[in-house]
Amino acid sequence: MALSFGLNNAGFTANAIETEAQLTMDPVDGKPTIKAIHLVTRAQVPGISAQQFSEIASGAKVNCVVSRALSPSITVTMNATLAS
């Protein structure tokens, strides 16, 4: 949602955005605990350059309300690609 919001604020409308979340879990006190989340995002956005997309995606990751809520106890990383 943060990526869509950032794109819209920059004047772009995505045709599609797909995101997968890959979790890393380790036991803490014998209980499974999420330690990291890696987001893999693919988007189709007409008229945007790869650099513009990268900047907006990076900003979305940093400013996402969920990422901020999880930080710093859970590391959130992202690989965002612009599909043609």
PDB file of C-alpha atoms in Angstrom:
ATOM      1  CA  MET A   1       0.000   0.000   0.000  1.00  0.00           C
ATOM      2  CA  ALA A   2       2.840   2.385   0.762  1.00  0.00           C
ATOM      3  CA  LEU A   3       4.335   1.823  -2.702  1.00  0.00           C
ATOM      4  CA  SER A   4       1.004   2.496  -4.414  1.00  0.00           C
ATOM      5  CA  PHE A   5       0.560   5.639  -2.299  1.00  0.00           C
ATOM      6  CA  GLY A   6       4.081   6.861  -3.144  1.00  0.00           C
ATOM      7  CA  LEU A   7       3.599   6.192  -6.848  1.00  0.00           C
ATOM      8  CA  ASN A   8       0.270   8.027  -6.866  1.00  0.00           C
ATOM      9  CA  ASN A   9       1.775  11.004  -5.037  1.00  0.00           C
ATOM     10  CA  ALA A  10       4.493  11.163  -7.717  1.00  0.00           C
ATOM     11  CA  GLY A  11       1.870  11.140 -10.486  1.00  0.00           C
ATOM     12  CA  PHE A  12       2.100   7.454 -11.504  1.00  0.00           C
ATOM     13  CA  THR A  13      -0.550   4.745 -11.471  1.00  0.00           C
ATOM     14  CA  ALA A  14       0.580   1.129 -11.305  1.00  0.00           C
ATOM     15  CA  ASN A  15      -1.098  -1.413 -13.562  1.00  0.00           C
ATOM     16  CA  ALA A  16      -0.021  -4.127 -11.128  1.00  0.00           C
ATOM     17  CA  ILE A  17       1.969  -4.516  -7.910  1.00  0.00           C
ATOM     18  CA  GLU A  18       2.774  -7.986  -6.554  1.00  0.00           C
ATOM     19  CA  THR A  19       4.609  -8.474  -3.265  1.00  0.00           C
ATOM     20  CA  GLU A  20       5.772 -11.623  -1.503  1.00  0.00           C
ATOM     21  CA  ALA A  21       7.037 -11.620   2.070  1.00  0.00           C
ATOM     22  CA  GLN A  22       9.780 -14.113   2.949  1.00  0.00           C
ATOM     23  CA  LEU A  23      10.135 -14.595   6.701  1.00  0.00           C
ATOM     24  CA  THR A  24      13.178 -15.653   8.685  1.00  0.00           C
ATOM     25  CA  MET A  25      12.253 -17.336  11.944  1.00  0.00           C
ATOM     26  CA  ASP A  26      14.463 -18.425  14.828  1.00  0.00           C
ATOM     27  CA  PRO A  27      13.550 -19.848  18.206  1.00  0.00           C
ATOM     28  CA  VAL A  28      13.555 -17.360  21.072  1.00  0.00           C
ATOM     29  CA  ASP A  29      13.001 -18.895  24.503  1.00  0.00           C
ATOM     30  CA  GLY A  30      11.933 -22.049  22.675  1.00  0.00           C
ATOM     31  CA  LYS A  31       9.226 -20.247  20.673  1.00  0.00           C
ATOM     32  CA  PRO A  32       9.284 -19.577  16.906  1.00  0.00           C
ATOM     33  CA  THR A  33       9.950 -15.867  16.406  1.00  0.00           C
ATOM     34  CA  ILE A  34      10.068 -13.744  13.259  1.00  0.00           C
ATOM     35  CA  LYS A  35      13.518 -12.152  13.072  1.00  0.00           C
ATOM     36  CA  ALA A  36      13.478 -10.698   9.537  1.00  0.00           C
ATOM     37  CA  ILE A  37      11.177 -10.050   6.601  1.00  0.00           C
ATOM     38  CA  HIS A  38      12.376  -9.755   3.007  1.00  0.00           C
ATOM     39  CA  LEU A  39       9.888  -8.238   0.572  1.00  0.00           C
ATOM     40  CA  VAL A  40      10.049  -9.198  -3.097  1.00  0.00           C
ATOM     41  CA  THR A  41       8.010  -6.712  -5.109  1.00  0.00           C
ATOM     42  CA  ARG A  42       7.305  -6.566  -8.834  1.00  0.00           C
ATOM     43  CA  ALA A  43       5.361  -3.692 -10.349  1.00  0.00           C
ATOM     44  CA  GLN A  44       4.146  -2.573 -13.747  1.00  0.00           C
ATOM     45  CA  VAL A  45       4.085   1.218 -13.826  1.00  0.00           C
ATOM     46  CA  PRO A  46       3.641   2.984 -17.175  1.00  0.00           C
ATOM     47  CA  GLY A  47       5.859   5.986 -17.863  1.00  0.00           C
ATOM     48  CA  ILE A  48       8.231   5.633 -14.905  1.00  0.00           C
ATOM     49  CA  SER A  49      12.000   5.267 -15.155  1.00  0.00           C
ATOM     50  CA  ALA A  50      13.858   2.559 -13.250  1.00  0.00           C
ATOM     51  CA  GLN A  51      15.551   5.244 -11.136  1.00  0.00           C
ATOM     52  CA  GLN A  52      12.250   6.939 -10.248  1.00  0.00           C
ATOM     53  CA  PHE A  53      10.727   3.585  -9.349  1.00  0.00           C
ATOM     54  CA  SER A  54      13.704   2.619  -7.207  1.00  0.00           C
ATOM     55  CA  GLU A  55      13.575   5.915  -5.290  1.00  0.00           C
ATOM     56  CA  ILE A  56       9.829   5.661  -4.680  1.00  0.00           C
ATOM     57  CA  ALA A  57      10.067   1.974  -3.654  1.00  0.00           C
ATOM     58  CA  SER A  58      12.916   2.727  -1.231  1.00  0.00           C
ATOM     59  CA  GLY A  59      10.926   5.579   0.281  1.00  0.00           C
ATOM     60  CA  ALA A  60       7.878   3.348   0.626  1.00  0.00           C
ATOM     61  CA  LYS A  61       9.885   0.725   2.514  1.00  0.00           C
ATOM     62  CA  VAL A  62      11.387   3.263   4.915  1.00  0.00           C
ATOM     63  CA  ASN A  63       8.131   5.155   5.511  1.00  0.00           C
ATOM     64  CA  CYS A  64       5.695   2.220   5.561  1.00  0.00           C
ATOM     65  CA  VAL A  65       3.698   2.218   8.782  1.00  0.00           C
ATOM     66  CA  VAL A  66       4.145  -1.556   9.160  1.00  0.00           C
ATOM     67  CA  SER A  67       7.918  -1.417   8.557  1.00  0.00           C
ATOM     68  CA  ARG A  68       8.230   1.362  11.129  1.00  0.00           C
ATOM     69  CA  ALA A  69       6.131  -0.586  13.639  1.00  0.00           C
ATOM     70  CA  LEU A  70       8.356  -3.659  13.266  1.00  0.00           C
ATOM     71  CA  SER A  71      11.638  -1.759  13.402  1.00  0.00           C
ATOM     72  CA  PRO A  72      14.159  -2.169  14.986  1.00  0.00           C
ATOM     73  CA  SER A  73      13.291  -5.574  16.446  1.00  0.00           C
ATOM     74  CA  ILE A  74      12.635  -7.111  13.008  1.00  0.00           C
ATOM     75  CA  THR A  75      14.844  -6.362  10.011  1.00  0.00           C
ATOM     76  CA  VAL A  76      12.850  -5.522   6.880  1.00  0.00           C
ATOM     77  CA  THR A  77      14.610  -5.663   3.492  1.00  0.00           C
ATOM     78  CA  MET A  78      13.208  -5.292  -0.005  1.00  0.00           C
ATOM     79  CA  ASN A  79      14.003  -6.181  -3.597  1.00  0.00           C
ATOM     80  CA  ALA A  80      11.732  -4.115  -5.858  1.00  0.00           C
ATOM     81  CA  THR A  81      11.783  -4.591  -9.618  1.00  0.00           C
ATOM     82  CA  LEU A  82      10.031  -2.736 -12.371  1.00  0.00           C
ATOM     83  CA  ALA A  83       8.401  -5.120 -14.833  1.00  0.00           C
ATOM     84  CA  SER A  84       7.930  -4.158 -18.443  1.00  0.00           C
TER      85      SER A  84
END
